[in-house]
XYZ file of C-alpha atoms in Angstrom:
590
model
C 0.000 0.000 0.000
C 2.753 2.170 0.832
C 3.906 1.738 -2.405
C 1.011 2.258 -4.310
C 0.499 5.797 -2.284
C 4.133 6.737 -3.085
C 3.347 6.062 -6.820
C 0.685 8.149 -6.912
C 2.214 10.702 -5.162
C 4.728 10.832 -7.977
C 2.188 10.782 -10.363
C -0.073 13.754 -8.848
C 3.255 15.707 -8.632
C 4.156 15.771 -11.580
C 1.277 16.532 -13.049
C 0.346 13.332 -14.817
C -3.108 12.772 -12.735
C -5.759 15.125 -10.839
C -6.374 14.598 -7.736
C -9.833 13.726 -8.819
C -8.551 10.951 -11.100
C -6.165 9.434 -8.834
C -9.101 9.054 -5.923
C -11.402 7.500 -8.583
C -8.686 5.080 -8.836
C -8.095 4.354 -5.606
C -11.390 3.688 -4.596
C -11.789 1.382 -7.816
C -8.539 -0.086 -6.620
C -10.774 -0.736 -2.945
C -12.657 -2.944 -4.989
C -10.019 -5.260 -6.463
C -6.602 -6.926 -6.034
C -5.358 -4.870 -9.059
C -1.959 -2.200 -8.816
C -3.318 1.330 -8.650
C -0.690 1.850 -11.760
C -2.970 -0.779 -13.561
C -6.581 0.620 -12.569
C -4.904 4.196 -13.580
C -4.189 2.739 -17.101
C -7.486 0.841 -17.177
C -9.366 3.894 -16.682
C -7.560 5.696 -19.347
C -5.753 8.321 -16.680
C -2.406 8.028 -18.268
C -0.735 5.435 -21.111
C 1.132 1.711 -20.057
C 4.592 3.730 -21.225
C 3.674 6.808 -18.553
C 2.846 4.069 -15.658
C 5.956 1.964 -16.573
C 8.337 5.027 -16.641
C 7.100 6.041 -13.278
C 7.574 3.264 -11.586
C 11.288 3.508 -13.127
C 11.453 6.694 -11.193
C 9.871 5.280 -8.266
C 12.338 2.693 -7.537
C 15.372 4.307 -8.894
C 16.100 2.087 -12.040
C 16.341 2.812 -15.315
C 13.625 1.748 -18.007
C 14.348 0.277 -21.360
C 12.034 -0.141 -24.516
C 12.789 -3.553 -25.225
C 11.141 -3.863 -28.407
C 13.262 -1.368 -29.537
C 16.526 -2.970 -28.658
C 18.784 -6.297 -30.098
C 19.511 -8.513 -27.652
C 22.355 -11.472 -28.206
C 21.248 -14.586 -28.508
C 24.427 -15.389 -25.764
C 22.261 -13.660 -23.271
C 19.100 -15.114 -24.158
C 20.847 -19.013 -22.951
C 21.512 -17.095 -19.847
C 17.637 -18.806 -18.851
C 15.326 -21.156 -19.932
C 12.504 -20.501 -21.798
C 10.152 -21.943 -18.596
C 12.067 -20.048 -16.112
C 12.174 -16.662 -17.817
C 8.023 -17.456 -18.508
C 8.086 -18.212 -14.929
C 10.005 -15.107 -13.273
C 8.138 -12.893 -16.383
C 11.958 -12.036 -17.166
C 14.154 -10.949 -19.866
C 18.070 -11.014 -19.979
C 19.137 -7.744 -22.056
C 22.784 -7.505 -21.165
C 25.558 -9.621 -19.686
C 28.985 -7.961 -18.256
C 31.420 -9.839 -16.659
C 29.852 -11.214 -13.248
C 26.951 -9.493 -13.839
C 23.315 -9.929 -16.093
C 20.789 -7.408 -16.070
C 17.337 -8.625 -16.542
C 14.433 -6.695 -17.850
C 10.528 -6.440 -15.533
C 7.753 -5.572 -15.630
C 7.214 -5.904 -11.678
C 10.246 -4.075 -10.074
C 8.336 -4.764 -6.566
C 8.636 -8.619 -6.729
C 10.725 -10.185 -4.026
C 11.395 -13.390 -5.698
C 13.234 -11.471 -8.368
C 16.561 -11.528 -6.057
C 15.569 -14.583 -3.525
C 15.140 -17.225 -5.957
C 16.408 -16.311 -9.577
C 19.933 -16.919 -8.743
C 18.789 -20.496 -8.174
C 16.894 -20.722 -11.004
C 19.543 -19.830 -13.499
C 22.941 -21.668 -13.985
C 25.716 -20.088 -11.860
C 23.336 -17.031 -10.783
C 24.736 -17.450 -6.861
C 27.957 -15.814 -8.088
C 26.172 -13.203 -10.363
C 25.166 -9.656 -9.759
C 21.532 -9.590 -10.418
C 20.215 -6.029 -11.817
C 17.044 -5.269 -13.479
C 15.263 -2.450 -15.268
C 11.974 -1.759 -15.660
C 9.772 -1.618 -19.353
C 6.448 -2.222 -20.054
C 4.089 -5.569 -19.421
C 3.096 -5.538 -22.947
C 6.497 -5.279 -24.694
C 8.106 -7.761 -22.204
C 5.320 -10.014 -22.994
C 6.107 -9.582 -27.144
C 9.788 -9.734 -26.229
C 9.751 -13.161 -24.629
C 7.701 -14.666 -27.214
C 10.058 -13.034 -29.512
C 13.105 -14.351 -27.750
C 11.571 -17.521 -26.142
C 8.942 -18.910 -28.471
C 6.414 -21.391 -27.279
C 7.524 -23.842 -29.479
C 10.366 -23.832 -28.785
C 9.862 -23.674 -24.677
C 8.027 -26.582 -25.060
C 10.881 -28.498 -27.480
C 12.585 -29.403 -24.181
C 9.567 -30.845 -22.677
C 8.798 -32.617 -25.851
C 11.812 -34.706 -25.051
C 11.059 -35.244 -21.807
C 7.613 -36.842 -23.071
C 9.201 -38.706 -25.519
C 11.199 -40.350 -22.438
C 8.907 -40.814 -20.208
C 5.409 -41.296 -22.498
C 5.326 -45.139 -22.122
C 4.465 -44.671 -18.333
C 3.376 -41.447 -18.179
C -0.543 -43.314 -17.711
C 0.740 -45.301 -14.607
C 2.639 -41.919 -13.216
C -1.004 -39.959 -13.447
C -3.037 -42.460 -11.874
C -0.469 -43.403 -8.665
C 0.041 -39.471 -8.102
C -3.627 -38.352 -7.920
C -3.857 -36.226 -5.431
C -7.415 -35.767 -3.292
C -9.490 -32.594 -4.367
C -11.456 -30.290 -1.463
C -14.732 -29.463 -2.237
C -14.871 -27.423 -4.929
C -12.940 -29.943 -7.259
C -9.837 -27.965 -7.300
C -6.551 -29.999 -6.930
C -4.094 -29.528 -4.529
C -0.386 -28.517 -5.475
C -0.866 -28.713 -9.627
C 2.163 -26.242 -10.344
C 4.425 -28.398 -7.919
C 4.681 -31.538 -10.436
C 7.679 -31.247 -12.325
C 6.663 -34.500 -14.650
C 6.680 -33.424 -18.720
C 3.262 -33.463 -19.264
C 2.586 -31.027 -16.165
C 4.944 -28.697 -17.636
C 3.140 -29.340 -20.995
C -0.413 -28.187 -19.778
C 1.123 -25.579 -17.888
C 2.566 -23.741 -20.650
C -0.353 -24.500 -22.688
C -2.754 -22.677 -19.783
C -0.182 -19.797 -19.338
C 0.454 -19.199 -22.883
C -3.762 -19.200 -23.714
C -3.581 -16.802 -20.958
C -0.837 -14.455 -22.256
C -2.701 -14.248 -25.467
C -6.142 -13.571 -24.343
C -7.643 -16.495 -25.460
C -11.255 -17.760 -24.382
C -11.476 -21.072 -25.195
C -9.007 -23.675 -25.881
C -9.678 -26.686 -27.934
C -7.918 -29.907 -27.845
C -9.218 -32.286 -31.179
C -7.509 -35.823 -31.332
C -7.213 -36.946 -34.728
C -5.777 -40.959 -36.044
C -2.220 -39.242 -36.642
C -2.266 -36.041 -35.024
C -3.610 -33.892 -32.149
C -4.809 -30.375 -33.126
C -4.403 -27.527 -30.274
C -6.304 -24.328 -31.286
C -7.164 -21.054 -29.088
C -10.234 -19.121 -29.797
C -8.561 -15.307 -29.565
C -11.146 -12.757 -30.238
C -13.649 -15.199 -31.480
C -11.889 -16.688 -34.073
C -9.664 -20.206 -33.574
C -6.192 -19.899 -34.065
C -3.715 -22.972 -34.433
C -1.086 -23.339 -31.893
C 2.069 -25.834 -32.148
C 0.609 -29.399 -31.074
C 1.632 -32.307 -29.029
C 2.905 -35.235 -30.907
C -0.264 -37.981 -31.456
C 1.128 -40.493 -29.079
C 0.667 -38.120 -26.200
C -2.498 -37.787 -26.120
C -3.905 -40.378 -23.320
C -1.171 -38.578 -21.569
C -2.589 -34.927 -21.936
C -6.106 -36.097 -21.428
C -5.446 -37.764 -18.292
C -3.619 -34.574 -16.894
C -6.205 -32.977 -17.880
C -8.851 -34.751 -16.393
C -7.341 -35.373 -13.185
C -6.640 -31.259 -12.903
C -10.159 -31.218 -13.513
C -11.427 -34.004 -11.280
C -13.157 -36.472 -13.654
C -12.487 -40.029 -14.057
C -9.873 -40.238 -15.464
C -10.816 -43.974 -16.046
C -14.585 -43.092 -17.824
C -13.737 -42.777 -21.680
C -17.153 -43.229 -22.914
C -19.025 -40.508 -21.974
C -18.983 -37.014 -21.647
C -17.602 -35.422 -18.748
C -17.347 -31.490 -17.117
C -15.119 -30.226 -14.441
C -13.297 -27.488 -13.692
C -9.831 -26.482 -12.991
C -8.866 -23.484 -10.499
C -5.168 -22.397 -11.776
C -2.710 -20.149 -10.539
C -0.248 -18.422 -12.853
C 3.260 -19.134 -11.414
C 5.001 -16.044 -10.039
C 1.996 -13.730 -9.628
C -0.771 -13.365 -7.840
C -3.157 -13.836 -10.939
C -5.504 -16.772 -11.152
C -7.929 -18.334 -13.488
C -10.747 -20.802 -13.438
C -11.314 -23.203 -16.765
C -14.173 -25.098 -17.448
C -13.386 -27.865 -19.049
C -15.328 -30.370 -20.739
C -14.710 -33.621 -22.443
C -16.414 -35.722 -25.386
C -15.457 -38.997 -26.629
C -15.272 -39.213 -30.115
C -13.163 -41.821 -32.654
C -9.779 -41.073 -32.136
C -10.109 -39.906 -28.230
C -11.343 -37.486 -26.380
C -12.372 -33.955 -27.202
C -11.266 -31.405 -24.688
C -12.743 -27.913 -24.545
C -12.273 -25.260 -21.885
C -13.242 -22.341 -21.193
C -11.174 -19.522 -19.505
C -13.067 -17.753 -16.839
C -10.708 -14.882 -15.975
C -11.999 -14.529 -12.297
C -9.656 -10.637 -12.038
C -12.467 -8.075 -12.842
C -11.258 -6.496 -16.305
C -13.327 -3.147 -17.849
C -16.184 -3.140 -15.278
C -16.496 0.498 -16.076
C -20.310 1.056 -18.049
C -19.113 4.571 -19.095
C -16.488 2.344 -21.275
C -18.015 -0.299 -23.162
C -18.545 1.942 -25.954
C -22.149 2.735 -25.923
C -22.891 5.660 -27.133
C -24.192 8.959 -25.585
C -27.910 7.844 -26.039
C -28.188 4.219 -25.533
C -26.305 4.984 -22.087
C -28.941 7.439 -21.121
C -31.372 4.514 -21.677
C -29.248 2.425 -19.171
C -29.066 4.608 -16.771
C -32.504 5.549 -16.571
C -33.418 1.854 -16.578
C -31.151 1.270 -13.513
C -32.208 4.231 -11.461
C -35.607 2.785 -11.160
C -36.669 1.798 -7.865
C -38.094 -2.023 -8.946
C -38.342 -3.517 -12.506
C -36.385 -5.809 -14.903
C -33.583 -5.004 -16.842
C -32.576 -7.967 -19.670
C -29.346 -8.111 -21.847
C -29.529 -10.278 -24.473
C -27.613 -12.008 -27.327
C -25.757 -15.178 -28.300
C -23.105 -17.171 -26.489
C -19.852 -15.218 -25.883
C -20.948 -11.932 -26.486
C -19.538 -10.068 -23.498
C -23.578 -10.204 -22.031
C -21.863 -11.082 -18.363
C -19.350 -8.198 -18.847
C -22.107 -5.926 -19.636
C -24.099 -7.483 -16.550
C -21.026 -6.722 -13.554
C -20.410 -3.603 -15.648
C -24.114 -2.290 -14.399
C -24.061 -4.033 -10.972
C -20.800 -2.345 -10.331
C -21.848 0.972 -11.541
C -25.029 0.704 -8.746
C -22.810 -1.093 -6.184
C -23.475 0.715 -2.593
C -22.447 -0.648 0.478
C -25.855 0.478 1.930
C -27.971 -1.384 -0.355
C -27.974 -5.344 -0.436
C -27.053 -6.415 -3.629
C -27.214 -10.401 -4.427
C -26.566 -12.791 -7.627
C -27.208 -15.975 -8.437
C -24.595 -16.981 -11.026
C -23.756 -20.351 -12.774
C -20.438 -20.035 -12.919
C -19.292 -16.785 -10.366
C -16.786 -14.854 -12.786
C -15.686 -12.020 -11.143
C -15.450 -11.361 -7.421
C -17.204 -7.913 -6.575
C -17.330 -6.237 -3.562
C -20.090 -5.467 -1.023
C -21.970 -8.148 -2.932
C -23.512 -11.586 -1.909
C -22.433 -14.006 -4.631
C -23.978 -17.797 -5.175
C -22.760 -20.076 -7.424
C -25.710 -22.249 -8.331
C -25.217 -25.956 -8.197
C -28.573 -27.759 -10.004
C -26.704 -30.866 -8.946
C -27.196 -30.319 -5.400
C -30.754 -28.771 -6.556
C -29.145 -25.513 -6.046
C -31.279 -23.901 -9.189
C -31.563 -20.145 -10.326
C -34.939 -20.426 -9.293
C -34.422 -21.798 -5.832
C -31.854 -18.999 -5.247
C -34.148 -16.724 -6.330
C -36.837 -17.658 -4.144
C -34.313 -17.838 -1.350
C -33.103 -14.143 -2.469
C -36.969 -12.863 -1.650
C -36.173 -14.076 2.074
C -33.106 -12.000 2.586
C -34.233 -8.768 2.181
C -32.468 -7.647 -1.250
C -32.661 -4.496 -3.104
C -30.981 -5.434 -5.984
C -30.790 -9.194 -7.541
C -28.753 -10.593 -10.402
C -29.762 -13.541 -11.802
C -27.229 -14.733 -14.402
C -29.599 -16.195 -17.043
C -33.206 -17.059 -17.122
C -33.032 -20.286 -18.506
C -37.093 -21.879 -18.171
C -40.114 -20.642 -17.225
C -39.716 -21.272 -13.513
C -36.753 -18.771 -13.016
C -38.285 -16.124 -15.385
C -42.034 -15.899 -13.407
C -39.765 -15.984 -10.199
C -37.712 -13.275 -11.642
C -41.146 -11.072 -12.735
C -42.398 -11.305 -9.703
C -39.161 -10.393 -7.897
C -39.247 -7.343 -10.118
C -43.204 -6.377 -9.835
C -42.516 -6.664 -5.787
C -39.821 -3.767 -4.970
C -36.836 -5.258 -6.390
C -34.421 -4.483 -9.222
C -33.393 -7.387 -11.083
C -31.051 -8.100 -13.746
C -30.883 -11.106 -15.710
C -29.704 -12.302 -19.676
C -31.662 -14.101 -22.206
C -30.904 -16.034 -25.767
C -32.207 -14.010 -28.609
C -30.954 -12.073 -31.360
C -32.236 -8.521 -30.911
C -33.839 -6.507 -27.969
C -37.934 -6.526 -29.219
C -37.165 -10.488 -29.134
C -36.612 -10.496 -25.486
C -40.288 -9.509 -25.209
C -41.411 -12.516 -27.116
C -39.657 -14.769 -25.927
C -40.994 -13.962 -22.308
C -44.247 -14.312 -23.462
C -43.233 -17.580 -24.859
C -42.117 -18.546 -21.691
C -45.489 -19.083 -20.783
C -45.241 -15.307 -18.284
C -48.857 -12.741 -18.789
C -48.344 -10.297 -20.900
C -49.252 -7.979 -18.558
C -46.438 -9.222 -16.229
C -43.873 -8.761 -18.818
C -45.246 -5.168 -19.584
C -45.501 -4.333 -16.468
C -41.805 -5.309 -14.913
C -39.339 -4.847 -17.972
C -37.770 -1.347 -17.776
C -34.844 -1.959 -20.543
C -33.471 -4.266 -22.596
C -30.115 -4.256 -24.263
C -29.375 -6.627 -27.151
C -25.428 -6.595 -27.948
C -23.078 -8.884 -30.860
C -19.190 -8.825 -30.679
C -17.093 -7.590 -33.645
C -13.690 -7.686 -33.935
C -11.572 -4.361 -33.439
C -8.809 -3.077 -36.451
C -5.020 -4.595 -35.174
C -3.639 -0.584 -33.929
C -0.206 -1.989 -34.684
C -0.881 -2.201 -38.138
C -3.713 -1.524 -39.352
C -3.660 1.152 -42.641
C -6.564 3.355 -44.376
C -8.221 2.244 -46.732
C -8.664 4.375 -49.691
C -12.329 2.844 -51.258
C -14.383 0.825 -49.100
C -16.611 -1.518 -51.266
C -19.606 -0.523 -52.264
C -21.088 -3.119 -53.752
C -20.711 -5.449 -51.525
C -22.383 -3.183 -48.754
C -25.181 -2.756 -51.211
C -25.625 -6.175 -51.409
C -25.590 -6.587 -47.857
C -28.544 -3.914 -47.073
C -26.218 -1.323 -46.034
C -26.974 1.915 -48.110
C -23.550 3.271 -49.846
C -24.732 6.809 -49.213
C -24.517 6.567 -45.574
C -20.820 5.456 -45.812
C -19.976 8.961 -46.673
C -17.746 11.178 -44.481
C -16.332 7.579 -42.761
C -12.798 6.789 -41.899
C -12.496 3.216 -42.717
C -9.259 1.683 -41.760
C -8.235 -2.410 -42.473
C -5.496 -3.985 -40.422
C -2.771 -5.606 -43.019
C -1.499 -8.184 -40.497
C 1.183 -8.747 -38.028
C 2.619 -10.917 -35.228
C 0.896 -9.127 -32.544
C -2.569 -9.825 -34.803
C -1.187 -13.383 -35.296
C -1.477 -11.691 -38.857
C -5.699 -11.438 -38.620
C -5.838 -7.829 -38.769
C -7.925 -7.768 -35.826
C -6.955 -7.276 -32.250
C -9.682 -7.535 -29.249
C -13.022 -7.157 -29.730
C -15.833 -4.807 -29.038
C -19.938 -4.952 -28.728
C -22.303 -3.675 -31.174
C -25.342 -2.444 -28.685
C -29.210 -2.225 -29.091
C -30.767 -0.831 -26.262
C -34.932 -0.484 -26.133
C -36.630 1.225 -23.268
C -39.757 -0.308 -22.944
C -41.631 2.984 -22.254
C -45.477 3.308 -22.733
C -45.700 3.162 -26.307
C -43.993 -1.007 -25.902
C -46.250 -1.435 -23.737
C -49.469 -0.818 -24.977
C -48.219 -3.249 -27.638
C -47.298 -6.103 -25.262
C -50.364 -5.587 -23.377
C -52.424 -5.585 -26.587
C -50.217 -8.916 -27.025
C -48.820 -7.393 -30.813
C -46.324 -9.167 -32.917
C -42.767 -9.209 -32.774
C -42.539 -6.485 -36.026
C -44.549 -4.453 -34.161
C -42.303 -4.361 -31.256
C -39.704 -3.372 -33.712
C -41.360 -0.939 -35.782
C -42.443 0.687 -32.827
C -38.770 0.782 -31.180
C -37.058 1.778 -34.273
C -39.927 4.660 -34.710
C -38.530 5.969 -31.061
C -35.222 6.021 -31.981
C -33.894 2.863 -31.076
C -30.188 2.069 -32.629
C -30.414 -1.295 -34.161
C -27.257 -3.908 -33.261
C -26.463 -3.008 -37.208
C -26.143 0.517 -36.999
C -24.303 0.848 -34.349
C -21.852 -1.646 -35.963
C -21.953 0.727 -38.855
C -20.695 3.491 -36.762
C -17.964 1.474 -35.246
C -16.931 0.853 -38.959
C -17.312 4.530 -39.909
C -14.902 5.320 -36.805
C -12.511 3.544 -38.252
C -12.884 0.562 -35.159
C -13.999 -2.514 -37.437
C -14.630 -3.046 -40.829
C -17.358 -3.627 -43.165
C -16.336 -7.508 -43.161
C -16.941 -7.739 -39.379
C -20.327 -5.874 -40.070
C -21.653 -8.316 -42.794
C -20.486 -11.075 -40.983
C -21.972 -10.004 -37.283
C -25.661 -8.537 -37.991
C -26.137 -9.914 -41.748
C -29.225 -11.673 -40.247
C -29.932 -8.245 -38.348
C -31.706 -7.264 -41.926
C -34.516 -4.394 -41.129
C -38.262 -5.067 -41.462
C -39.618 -4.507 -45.452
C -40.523 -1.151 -44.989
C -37.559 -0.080 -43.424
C -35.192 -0.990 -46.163
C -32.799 1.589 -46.948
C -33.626 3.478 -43.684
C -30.592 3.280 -41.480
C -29.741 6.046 -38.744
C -26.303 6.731 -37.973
């Protein structure tokens, strides 16, 4: 903490914060185990190159762009690629008795105490670091230490060992507590634990949200889905895959023994050398040549909770706010799987959050820790449903209840009534646009008049992929034809910046880095409701939203691609089904 203060005190002095900003960011900092440096980037206070610099300055070393420097490969053998993934470390310079390693964490203790056994001859070596950035240390040991060829060493070791690696796995298994984690997993040195550890770590490093594991007869294929699209990593050799499942599984805590059906688990991991920590679900399918492994990264950290920053735009966050500051009602986000609806979801609880207000969710799984808030992880299992939470919610007095999908008709009439009886509630739904919501309700077998009567907003919201900033280029004709073709006007293209990205390593050479939401947001005010009531159609709903003013999931793509953020193959590809009704062809507001 002490730290941290002296940081910002730096900071305020030399002008690079208010003291406005730099409270803002330590009270979001009271809400998380992130740096105050970090939550001052996050909220766009000062740059990753201003924070980085600083904390030069604040422990008297001197900072080095090292993408901008040549390092020998002599001082890259100083460490192995696991230990410098390990220690987050990069050797830039050797001297006689003496290597100097770059950081991105000057304030980490193990730096000294335990590198100089980590690295061969280090107890008779000055050890001196400098400080650069987390991003271009990250790029920089990729550069230097490439996965593949980090893992090269452990591909021996497999090759070694792979004939008992089954009997190791099954004689080691270690007992699990009670929420299925395993005890110890980063303390096996064995090659396949190594293996699945850089496999983790490196999905990790690269954003990923899913990885995918697909045996084949003569090959295994590893892929990582980074910013919705799969991307290829380098593979395991085919006769290591009983090997990798059974790690895998036994992290998990399946049966390791059951190949014939499908299993899911989940795996609570701790990145080596930090304080970071992720949960995967992870599920398995048999299929011809093995078993299928899929998991899912649940990055428990709280990223961009901020509402004010998920891009919606001056109007549509009026409509959120005025839907939250009612006293009781429902508010609904909608859209398909992996859409960012549970960022958008902790983005509003944590722009309401107030210690004096009781503030509960029901959540299947619990992604992100938040403060001042009473979290359940349902367990349907154990009969531990969204509805039975729910109904146990109504007992304890709540103001404010998050439930973190209505799934059947017995958690959305809970949910209605929740919100016709003096509660707020928040909750997500599967459908492709906000007026859908509505219907879909009503499908659910809940009154009409219920569904009028509770839902206050709705936000419908579809992920496209942002322009690579490291390379992306303008584009001097954007094709016209083709948006023609796709029901986007040409003429409302005019005045646009339209920018493509041309491809490069920190892309994985896409063109596209991260990803941002396209948002629909509908108040249901009293015009939607007289049409619910009088039980209308779903293109009334929409003709009646779009006549208000509502921004359809397509424009506001189109605007993101007029910004210069996406591009008019990430619009055609996200909302082509998001065509307007018949007599709205042609009619697009931006």
């Amino acid at each position: 903490m002490y730290e941290a203060k002296k940081l910002g005190q730096i900071l305020l002095e030399e002008g690079m914060v208010t003291e406005e900003q730099l409270e803002k960011a330590v009270e979001e900092q009271s809400k998380t185990s992130d740096s105050l440096g970090f939550i001052l980037v996050k909220l766009g206070f000062i740059t990753e190159d201003v924070l980085y610099h600083f904390l030069a300055m604040q422990f008297g070393v001197k900072f080095v762009d090292v993408s901008a420097i040549h390092i020998e490969e002599e001082v890259i053998k100083v460490m192995t690629p696991d230990i410098a993934r390990k220690y987050k470390l990069l050797p830039i310079e050797k001297k006689p008795g003496k290597i100097i390693f770059a950081t991105a964490n000057p304030m980490d203790p193990s730096l000294t105490m335990n590198l100089k056994y980590d690295i061969k001859g280090g107890q008779e070596l000055e050890l001196s670091f400098v400080v650069t950035t987390q991003s271009s240390l990250n790029d920089a040991i990729d550069k230097y230490y490439p996965i593949g060829n980090a893992l090269d060493e452990t591909m021996k070791e497999l090759e070694f060992s792979s004939e008992n690696m089954e009997i190791e796995f099954l004689e080691d298994k270690k007992p699990k507590d009670e929420d299925g984690e395993e005890g110890d997993i980063e303390g096996n040195d064995s090659p396949v634990v190594k293996y699945v550890n850089y496999i983790i770590e490196d999905a990790v490093n690269k954003k990923a949200s899913d990885i995918h594991i697909n045996p084949y007869e003569k090959k295994i294929v590893l892929r990582f889905r980074i910013d919705g699209a799969l991307v290829e990593m380098p593979p395991p050799k085919v006769q290591f895959k009983r090997a990798l499942t059974s790690r895998l599984k036994l992290m998990a805590g399946l049966n390791i023994i059951e190949k014939r059906l499908p299993q899911d688990g989940r795996i609570a991991y701790k990145i080596p050398g930090g304080t970071k920590s992720i949960d995967l679900r992870v599920a398995t399918l048999p299929c011809l040549w093995g078993e299928n492994i899929v998991m899912r990264l649940l990055y428990s950290e709280a990223q961009n909770l901020d509402l004010t920053k998920l891009g919606l735009s001056e109007k549509q966050f009026s409509g959120i706010e005025k839907g939250l500051d009612a006293p009781y009602g429902m508010i609904l986000i909608t859209g398909p799987t992996g859409s960012g609806k549970s960022t958008t979801l902790y983005s509003m609880i944590s722009h309401i959050n107030d210690p004096h207000m009781n503030i509960m969710t029901a959540e299947d799984p619990v992604e992100y820790r938040l403060p001042h808030i009473i979290q359940v992880q349902v367990n349907p299992v154990a009969g531990l449903t969204f509805a039975n939470v729910l109904r146990s919610f109504l007992r304890q007095d709540p103001d404010i209840i998050l439930v973190g999908e209505i799934r059947d008709n017995e958690t959305a009439s809970t949910s209605v009534k929740a919100a016709l009886t003096g509660h707020l509630v928040l909750s997500t739904l599967h459908t492709n646009d906000a007026p859908a919501t509505i219907t879909r309700l009503i499908d659910m077998n809940i009154d009409p008049i219920y569904v009028g009567s509770s839902v206050v907003t709705v936000l419908a919201q579809k992920l496209v992929r942002k322009v690579c900033e490291n390379c992306k280029e303008p584009i001097k004709e954007i094709d016209l034809v083709k948006a023609k073709r796709s029901g986007i006007p040409p003429e409302i293209l005019e005045g646009g910046t339209f920018f493509e990205g041309k491809g490069c390593p920190v892309c994985h050479y896409t063109g596209y880095k991260g990803r941002m939401a396209a948002y629909e947001v509908m108040p249901v005010n009293m015009g939607i409701r007289e049409i619910i009531f009088k039980k209308g159609t779903l293109n009334d709903l929409k003709r009646e939203a779009w006549d208000q003013g509502m921004f359809t999931i397509r424009e506001s793509a189109i605007r993101l691609m007029k910004e210069g953020r996406t591009t008019l193959e990430e619009v055609i590809a996200e909302t082509l089904q998001d065509k307007p009704l018949k007599d709205y062809i042609g009619k697009i507001k931006i």
